Amino acid sequence: MMVLGIETSCDETAVAVLRDRTILADCIASQDDIHTRFGGIVPELASRRHIEVLPQLAESARTTAGIEWRNLDAIAVTRAPGLIGCLLVGLSFAKALAFALDKPLIGVNHLEGHLLAAQLFAPELVFPFVGLVVSGGHTSLYHARALGQYELLGATRDDAAGEAYDKVAKLLGLGFPGGPQIDRLAATGNAKAARFARPNLKVRGSPFEIAVHDFSFSGLKTAVAQLLQRSSPPAVADIAAGFQHRVVEELVRRLVAAAETTGCRQIVVSGGVAANRALRARLETVVHEHQLQVFIPPVRFCTDNAVMIAWAGMQHLQRGERSGLDLNAAATEELGHVGAA
Ligand code: KG4
Ligand code: ZN
């Protein structure tokens, strides 16, 4: 099966061609250049840039794959969640293409794309598994029972982990996106010189008390801000290392707990923050200790890309699912029971 994937939910315009498990084209146009000076993503600028580059990028993907449009079996496109204007650009383009080519269309949930990406590279990864999607917009832990059936075990109560990376990087005077910058800088710092406490998620008497797999990162960001206000704060590299140590420990601890709760031996980590080197290294050690298996897509496929959308779409298409041309985008949509809309 040959599927064209389109991803425009945030600040990357991406188009890919996937033939079964073979990536024939994987084209990404990053928008970092336009958002860097604002220190964050400006939604209107992001959607306008998608409009400008998507047609040309799709043509590049087609020629890179060495195919004709008519060779495609289907079009898969991210329909939720994300920046609504951005999603609508990709969705409109995908619908037009599907209509003109008379090919099936399938709408894909972006989080499902991240969650299933690891399966493309590791056929031995099978349902059920525990999956953590950790990106700029999400820190969500799932029990992936079967294709389209994802139980949310826990999520962030405030900032996503990637968002915390970006905000802390801004406080430290580093560029945007902050994750890769802190990743690099932390490798040269000493985490023991800037220790950060574990977030206390227990609110006595609150219904949240039972959500043992939840995360919180906004207090950590505040702790970094307070540390920087001291008369002689630790070196920036040490703060980066201390912050990263705390984030990694929080993520890993919940993952191991979720594996124990569900009885799953296979765990998946995906999303932009899964590119983090310290997280990857720590996971390798921990899974060994707990006799688990961890699956993380190659770095390029942890951050937003269209290959994961084509792959997730292909799984649903193979089950006979199709979306109609009245398919709509949604800015928010939790992953639960996902199928064609
Ligand atoms: O999945 P993604 O590309 O976009 C979203 O769907 O959000 O994730 C982007 C996020 C950003 O917050 C970025 O700072 C973070 O992932 N990120 C990293 C690293 N690379 C990207 N965070 C930590 N370490 C990294 N190496
Ligand atoms: Zn993403």
CSV table of C-alpha atoms and ligand atoms in Angstrom, one decimal:
chain,number,residue,atom,x,y,z
A,1,MET,CA,0.0,0.0,0.0
A,2,MET,CA,1.3,3.4,-1.0
A,3,VAL,CA,0.2,6.3,1.2
A,4,LEU,CA,1.0,10.1,1.1
A,5,GLY,CA,1.2,11.6,4.6
A,6,ILE,CA,0.6,15.3,5.3
A,7,GLU,CA,1.4,17.0,8.7
A,8,THR,CA,0.8,20.7,9.4
A,9,SER,CA,-0.5,20.7,13.0
A,10,CYS,CA,2.1,23.0,14.3
A,11,ASP,CA,5.3,24.6,12.9
A,12,GLU,CA,6.6,22.0,10.6
A,13,THR,CA,5.2,21.5,7.1
A,14,ALA,CA,5.8,17.8,6.3
A,15,VAL,CA,4.9,15.5,3.5
A,16,ALA,CA,6.0,11.8,3.2
A,17,VAL,CA,5.4,8.9,0.9
A,18,LEU,CA,5.3,5.4,2.5
A,19,ARG,CA,5.1,2.2,0.6
A,20,ASP,CA,4.3,-0.5,3.3
A,21,ARG,CA,7.3,-0.1,5.7
A,22,THR,CA,9.5,1.6,3.2
A,23,ILE,CA,10.0,5.4,3.4
A,24,LEU,CA,10.1,6.6,-0.2
A,25,ALA,CA,10.1,10.3,0.7
A,26,ASP,CA,10.3,12.3,3.9
A,27,CYS,CA,10.2,16.0,3.3
A,28,ILE,CA,10.1,18.6,6.1
A,29,ALA,CA,10.1,22.4,5.9
A,30,SER,CA,10.9,23.8,9.4
A,31,GLN,CA,9.6,27.2,10.4
A,32,ASP,CA,12.1,27.9,13.2
A,33,ASP,CA,13.4,30.9,11.2
A,34,ILE,CA,10.1,32.8,11.5
A,35,HIS,CA,9.3,31.9,15.1
A,36,THR,CA,12.7,32.2,16.7
A,37,ARG,CA,12.5,36.0,17.0
A,38,PHE,CA,9.2,35.8,18.9
A,39,GLY,CA,10.5,33.1,21.3
A,40,GLY,CA,7.6,30.9,20.5
A,41,ILE,CA,5.2,29.8,17.7
A,42,VAL,CA,2.9,32.5,16.2
A,43,PRO,CA,-0.1,30.6,15.0
A,44,GLU,CA,-1.1,33.0,12.2
A,45,LEU,CA,2.4,33.1,10.8
A,46,ALA,CA,2.6,29.3,11.0
A,47,SER,CA,-0.6,28.7,9.0
A,48,ARG,CA,0.4,31.3,6.4
A,49,ARG,CA,3.8,29.6,5.9
A,50,HIS,CA,2.1,26.2,5.5
A,51,ILE,CA,0.0,27.6,2.7
A,52,GLU,CA,3.1,29.0,1.0
A,53,VAL,CA,5.2,25.8,1.1
A,54,LEU,CA,2.8,22.8,1.2
A,55,PRO,CA,2.1,22.5,-2.6
A,56,GLN,CA,5.8,22.7,-3.5
A,57,LEU,CA,6.7,20.3,-0.7
A,58,ALA,CA,4.2,17.8,-1.8
A,59,GLU,CA,5.6,17.9,-5.4
A,60,SER,CA,9.1,17.4,-3.9
A,61,ALA,CA,7.9,14.4,-2.0
A,62,ARG,CA,6.3,12.9,-5.2
A,63,THR,CA,9.5,13.4,-7.2
A,64,THR,CA,11.7,12.1,-4.4
A,65,ALA,CA,9.6,9.0,-4.2
A,66,GLY,CA,9.8,8.7,-8.0
A,67,ILE,CA,6.1,8.1,-8.4
A,68,GLU,CA,3.2,9.6,-10.3
A,69,TRP,CA,0.2,11.0,-8.3
A,70,ARG,CA,-2.0,8.2,-9.6
A,71,ASN,CA,0.3,5.5,-8.0
A,72,LEU,CA,-0.9,6.6,-4.5
A,73,ASP,CA,-3.4,4.4,-2.8
A,74,ALA,CA,-4.6,6.9,-0.3
A,75,ILE,CA,-3.9,10.3,1.4
A,76,ALA,CA,-3.4,10.5,5.2
A,77,VAL,CA,-3.6,13.8,7.0
A,78,THR,CA,-3.3,15.1,10.5
A,79,ARG,CA,-6.8,16.3,11.6
A,80,ALA,CA,-6.3,16.9,15.3
A,81,PRO,CA,-5.0,18.1,17.7
A,82,GLY,CA,-3.0,21.2,16.9
A,83,LEU,CA,-3.2,24.8,15.9
A,84,ILE,CA,-6.6,25.0,14.1
A,85,GLY,CA,-5.5,27.3,11.3
A,86,CYS,CA,-2.5,25.1,10.6
A,87,LEU,CA,-4.5,21.9,10.7
A,88,LEU,CA,-7.0,23.4,8.2
A,89,VAL,CA,-4.3,24.1,5.7
A,90,GLY,CA,-3.1,20.5,5.6
A,91,LEU,CA,-6.7,19.1,5.7
A,92,SER,CA,-7.9,21.3,2.8
A,93,PHE,CA,-4.9,20.4,0.7
A,94,ALA,CA,-5.4,16.7,1.5
A,95,LYS,CA,-9.0,16.8,0.6
A,96,ALA,CA,-8.4,18.6,-2.7
A,97,LEU,CA,-5.8,16.0,-3.6
A,98,ALA,CA,-8.0,13.0,-2.6
A,99,PHE,CA,-10.9,14.5,-4.6
A,100,ALA,CA,-8.8,15.3,-7.7
A,101,LEU,CA,-7.1,11.9,-7.7
A,102,ASP,CA,-10.3,10.0,-6.6
A,103,LYS,CA,-8.3,8.3,-3.8
A,104,PRO,CA,-9.4,7.5,-0.2
A,105,LEU,CA,-8.7,10.0,2.5
A,106,ILE,CA,-8.0,9.2,6.1
A,107,GLY,CA,-7.7,11.7,9.0
A,108,VAL,CA,-5.1,10.9,11.6
A,109,ASN,CA,-4.8,12.0,15.2
A,110,HIS,CA,-1.4,13.5,15.6
A,111,LEU,CA,-0.8,11.8,19.0
A,112,GLU,CA,-1.6,8.5,17.5
A,113,GLY,CA,1.0,9.2,14.9
A,114,HIS,CA,3.6,9.8,17.6
A,115,LEU,CA,2.5,6.7,19.5
A,116,LEU,CA,2.7,4.3,16.5
A,117,ALA,CA,5.8,5.7,14.9
A,118,ALA,CA,8.1,3.3,16.8
A,119,GLN,CA,6.2,0.3,15.2
A,120,LEU,CA,7.4,1.3,11.8
A,121,PHE,CA,11.0,0.7,12.8
A,122,ALA,CA,10.3,-2.2,15.2
A,123,PRO,CA,7.9,-4.8,13.9
A,124,GLU,CA,8.4,-6.8,17.2
A,125,LEU,CA,6.6,-4.0,19.0
A,126,VAL,CA,3.0,-5.3,19.4
A,127,PHE,CA,-0.1,-4.3,21.3
A,128,PRO,CA,-0.7,-3.9,24.2
A,129,PHE,CA,2.1,-1.5,25.2
A,130,VAL,CA,2.6,1.5,27.4
A,131,GLY,CA,3.3,4.7,25.4
A,132,LEU,CA,4.5,8.2,26.5
A,133,VAL,CA,3.9,11.0,24.0
A,134,VAL,CA,6.2,13.8,25.3
A,135,SER,CA,6.3,16.9,23.1
A,136,GLY,CA,5.8,20.7,23.1
A,137,GLY,CA,2.1,20.3,23.5
A,138,HIS,CA,1.6,17.0,25.4
A,139,THR,CA,3.0,14.8,28.1
A,140,SER,CA,0.5,12.0,28.0
A,141,LEU,CA,0.9,8.4,29.1
A,142,TYR,CA,-1.2,5.7,27.5
A,143,HIS,CA,-2.0,2.1,27.7
A,144,ALA,CA,-2.2,1.3,24.0
A,145,ARG,CA,-4.5,-1.8,24.0
A,146,ALA,CA,-5.0,-2.2,20.3
A,147,LEU,CA,-5.1,0.0,17.1
A,148,GLY,CA,-7.4,2.8,17.9
A,149,GLN,CA,-7.8,1.9,21.6
A,150,TYR,CA,-5.8,4.1,23.9
A,151,GLU,CA,-6.4,4.5,27.6
A,152,LEU,CA,-5.0,7.7,29.0
A,153,LEU,CA,-3.2,6.8,32.2
A,154,GLY,CA,-1.9,10.2,33.1
A,155,ALA,CA,-1.1,13.6,31.6
A,156,THR,CA,0.4,16.9,32.6
A,157,ARG,CA,-1.6,19.1,34.9
A,158,ASP,CA,0.0,22.2,33.6
A,159,ASP,CA,2.9,22.6,31.2
A,160,ALA,CA,4.0,19.9,28.7
A,161,ALA,CA,7.6,18.7,29.2
A,162,GLY,CA,8.7,20.3,25.9
A,163,GLU,CA,6.9,23.5,26.8
A,164,ALA,CA,8.9,23.5,30.1
A,165,TYR,CA,12.1,23.0,28.1
A,166,ASP,CA,11.2,25.9,25.9
A,167,LYS,CA,10.2,28.2,28.8
A,168,VAL,CA,13.3,27.4,30.9
A,169,ALA,CA,15.5,27.9,27.8
A,170,LYS,CA,14.0,31.3,27.4
A,171,LEU,CA,14.7,32.1,31.1
A,172,LEU,CA,18.3,30.9,30.6
A,173,GLY,CA,18.7,33.2,27.5
A,174,LEU,CA,18.9,30.3,25.1
A,175,GLY,CA,17.2,30.2,21.7
A,176,PHE,CA,14.0,28.6,20.5
A,177,PRO,CA,13.1,25.7,20.4
A,178,GLY,CA,14.7,25.2,23.8
A,179,GLY,CA,14.8,21.5,24.1
A,180,PRO,CA,17.8,20.8,21.8
A,181,GLN,CA,19.7,23.8,23.4
A,182,ILE,CA,19.2,22.5,26.9
A,183,ASP,CA,20.0,19.0,25.8
A,184,ARG,CA,23.4,20.2,24.5
A,185,LEU,CA,24.2,22.6,27.4
A,186,ALA,CA,23.2,20.1,30.1
A,187,ALA,CA,25.8,17.6,28.8
A,188,THR,CA,28.5,20.1,30.0
A,189,GLY,CA,26.9,20.9,33.3
A,190,ASN,CA,26.7,19.4,36.8
A,191,ALA,CA,23.1,18.5,37.9
A,192,LYS,CA,24.2,18.3,41.5
A,193,ALA,CA,25.1,22.0,41.5
A,194,ALA,CA,21.4,22.9,40.9
A,195,ARG,CA,19.0,20.4,42.4
A,196,PHE,CA,15.3,20.7,41.9
A,197,ALA,CA,12.7,19.0,44.1
A,198,ARG,CA,10.2,16.5,42.9
A,199,PRO,CA,6.8,18.1,42.2
A,200,ASN,CA,4.2,17.4,44.8
A,201,LEU,CA,1.1,16.3,43.0
A,202,LYS,CA,-0.9,15.2,46.0
A,203,VAL,CA,-3.7,17.6,46.8
A,204,ARG,CA,-5.3,16.3,49.9
A,205,GLY,CA,-9.0,15.6,49.4
A,206,SER,CA,-8.8,16.4,45.7
A,207,PRO,CA,-10.1,13.8,43.1
A,208,PHE,CA,-6.7,14.3,41.5
A,209,GLU,CA,-5.0,12.5,44.4
A,210,ILE,CA,-5.6,9.1,42.7
A,211,ALA,CA,-4.1,10.1,39.3
A,212,VAL,CA,-0.7,8.6,40.2
A,213,HIS,CA,0.5,8.8,36.6
A,214,ASP,CA,0.1,12.6,36.2
A,215,PHE,CA,2.9,15.0,35.6
A,216,SER,CA,3.5,18.6,36.5
A,217,PHE,CA,6.3,20.9,35.2
A,218,SER,CA,5.3,24.5,35.8
A,219,GLY,CA,6.6,24.5,39.4
A,220,LEU,CA,10.0,23.4,38.0
A,221,LYS,CA,10.0,26.4,35.7
A,222,THR,CA,9.2,28.7,38.6
A,223,ALA,CA,12.0,27.1,40.6
A,224,VAL,CA,14.4,27.9,37.8
A,225,ALA,CA,13.2,31.5,37.7
A,226,GLN,CA,13.6,31.9,41.4
A,227,LEU,CA,17.1,30.4,41.3
A,228,LEU,CA,18.1,32.9,38.7
A,229,GLN,CA,17.0,35.8,40.9
A,230,ARG,CA,19.6,34.8,43.6
A,231,SER,CA,22.6,37.1,44.0
A,232,SER,CA,24.9,34.3,42.8
A,233,PRO,CA,23.0,31.6,40.9
A,234,PRO,CA,24.7,28.4,39.7
A,235,ALA,CA,26.2,28.4,36.2
A,236,VAL,CA,23.7,28.2,33.3
A,237,ALA,CA,25.0,24.8,32.3
A,238,ASP,CA,24.5,23.5,35.8
A,239,ILE,CA,20.9,24.8,35.9
A,240,ALA,CA,20.2,23.2,32.5
A,241,ALA,CA,21.6,19.9,33.8
A,242,GLY,CA,19.7,20.1,37.1
A,243,PHE,CA,16.4,20.9,35.3
A,244,GLN,CA,16.9,18.2,32.8
A,245,HIS,CA,17.7,15.7,35.5
A,246,ARG,CA,14.4,16.4,37.2
A,247,VAL,CA,12.4,16.2,34.0
A,248,VAL,CA,14.0,12.9,33.0
A,249,GLU,CA,13.5,11.4,36.4
A,250,GLU,CA,9.8,12.4,36.4
A,251,LEU,CA,9.2,10.9,33.0
A,252,VAL,CA,11.0,7.7,33.6
A,253,ARG,CA,9.5,7.1,37.0
A,254,ARG,CA,5.9,7.3,35.6
A,255,LEU,CA,6.8,5.1,32.7
A,256,VAL,CA,8.1,2.3,34.9
A,257,ALA,CA,5.1,2.7,37.3
A,258,ALA,CA,2.7,2.5,34.3
A,259,ALA,CA,4.4,-0.7,33.0
A,260,GLU,CA,4.0,-2.2,36.4
A,261,THR,CA,0.3,-1.2,36.7
A,262,THR,CA,-0.6,-2.5,33.3
A,263,GLY,CA,1.7,-5.5,33.2
A,264,CYS,CA,3.1,-4.4,29.8
A,265,ARG,CA,6.7,-5.2,29.2
A,266,GLN,CA,7.1,-3.1,26.1
A,267,ILE,CA,7.2,0.7,26.4
A,268,VAL,CA,7.3,3.4,23.7
A,269,VAL,CA,8.5,7.0,24.1
A,270,SER,CA,7.8,9.4,21.3
A,271,GLY,CA,7.3,13.1,20.6
A,272,GLY,CA,9.9,15.9,20.4
A,273,VAL,CA,11.3,15.4,23.9
A,274,ALA,CA,12.0,11.8,23.1
A,275,ALA,CA,14.9,13.1,21.0
A,276,ASN,CA,16.5,14.1,24.3
A,277,ARG,CA,19.8,12.3,24.8
A,278,ALA,CA,19.7,12.2,28.6
A,279,LEU,CA,16.2,10.7,28.5
A,280,ARG,CA,17.3,8.1,26.0
A,281,ALA,CA,20.3,7.1,28.0
A,282,ARG,CA,18.4,6.9,31.3
A,283,LEU,CA,15.7,4.8,29.7
A,284,GLU,CA,18.3,2.3,28.4
A,285,THR,CA,19.5,1.8,32.0
A,286,VAL,CA,16.1,1.6,33.7
A,287,VAL,CA,14.5,-0.8,31.2
A,288,HIS,CA,17.5,-3.1,31.7
A,289,GLU,CA,17.0,-3.0,35.5
A,290,HIS,CA,13.2,-3.6,35.2
A,291,GLN,CA,13.5,-6.2,32.4
A,292,LEU,CA,11.4,-4.0,30.1
A,293,GLN,CA,11.9,-3.2,26.4
A,294,VAL,CA,11.9,0.4,25.3
A,295,PHE,CA,11.2,1.5,21.8
A,296,ILE,CA,12.0,5.1,20.7
A,297,PRO,CA,11.8,6.1,17.0
A,298,PRO,CA,15.0,7.5,15.4
A,299,VAL,CA,15.4,11.1,16.4
A,300,ARG,CA,14.1,12.5,13.1
A,301,PHE,CA,10.8,10.6,13.7
A,302,CYS,CA,10.4,11.7,17.3
A,303,THR,CA,9.8,15.3,16.3
A,304,ASP,CA,6.9,16.2,14.0
A,305,ASN,CA,7.0,14.5,10.7
A,306,ALA,CA,4.7,13.1,8.0
A,307,VAL,CA,6.0,9.6,7.9
A,308,MET,CA,4.3,8.8,11.2
A,309,ILE,CA,1.0,10.2,9.8
A,310,ALA,CA,1.3,8.1,6.7
A,311,TRP,CA,2.1,5.0,8.9
A,312,ALA,CA,-0.8,5.5,11.3
A,313,GLY,CA,-3.2,6.3,8.4
A,314,MET,CA,-2.1,3.1,6.7
A,315,GLN,CA,-3.0,1.0,9.7
A,316,HIS,CA,-6.5,2.4,9.7
A,317,LEU,CA,-6.8,2.1,6.0
A,318,GLN,CA,-5.9,-1.5,6.1
A,319,ARG,CA,-8.8,-2.0,8.5
A,320,GLY,CA,-11.1,-0.6,5.8
A,321,GLU,CA,-11.5,2.8,7.5
A,322,ARG,CA,-12.0,5.9,5.4
A,323,SER,CA,-12.8,9.6,6.1
A,324,GLY,CA,-15.3,11.6,4.2
A,325,LEU,CA,-14.6,14.8,2.4
A,326,ASP,CA,-16.6,16.6,5.1
A,327,LEU,CA,-13.8,15.7,7.6
A,328,ASN,CA,-13.2,18.6,9.9
A,329,ALA,CA,-10.1,19.6,12.0
A,330,ALA,CA,-10.1,19.8,15.8
A,331,ALA,CA,-7.7,21.9,17.9
A,332,THR,CA,-8.2,19.6,20.8
A,333,GLU,CA,-8.9,15.9,20.8
A,334,GLU,CA,-7.7,13.4,23.4
A,335,LEU,CA,-6.6,10.0,22.2
A,336,GLY,CA,-9.1,7.5,23.3
A,337,HIS,CA,-11.0,5.4,20.8
A,338,VAL,CA,-9.7,6.6,17.5
A,339,GLY,CA,-11.0,5.7,14.1
A,340,ALA,CA,-12.0,7.3,10.9
A,341,ALA,CA,-14.1,10.4,11.5
B,1,KG4,O1,6.7,16.7,18.7
B,1,KG4,P1,7.2,18.0,18.5
B,1,KG4,O2,8.2,18.2,17.3
B,1,KG4,O3,6.1,19.1,18.3
B,1,KG4,C1,4.9,19.0,19.1
B,1,KG4,O4,4.0,18.3,18.7
B,1,KG4,O5,4.9,19.7,20.1
B,1,KG4,O6,7.9,18.5,19.9
B,1,KG4,C2,8.6,19.8,20.0
B,1,KG4,C3,9.1,19.9,21.4
B,1,KG4,C4,9.7,21.3,21.7
B,1,KG4,O7,9.1,21.7,22.9
B,1,KG4,C5,11.2,21.1,21.7
B,1,KG4,O8,11.8,22.0,22.6
B,1,KG4,C6,11.2,19.6,22.3
B,1,KG4,O9,10.1,19.0,21.6
B,1,KG4,N1,12.5,19.0,21.9
B,1,KG4,C7,13.4,18.5,22.8
B,1,KG4,C8,14.5,18.0,22.1
B,1,KG4,N2,14.2,18.2,20.8
B,1,KG4,C9,13.0,18.8,20.7
B,1,KG4,N3,13.3,18.5,24.2
B,1,KG4,C10,14.4,18.0,24.9
B,1,KG4,N4,15.5,17.6,24.3
B,1,KG4,C11,15.6,17.5,22.9
B,1,KG4,N5,16.7,17.1,22.3
B,2,ZN,ZN,4.1,16.4,17.8
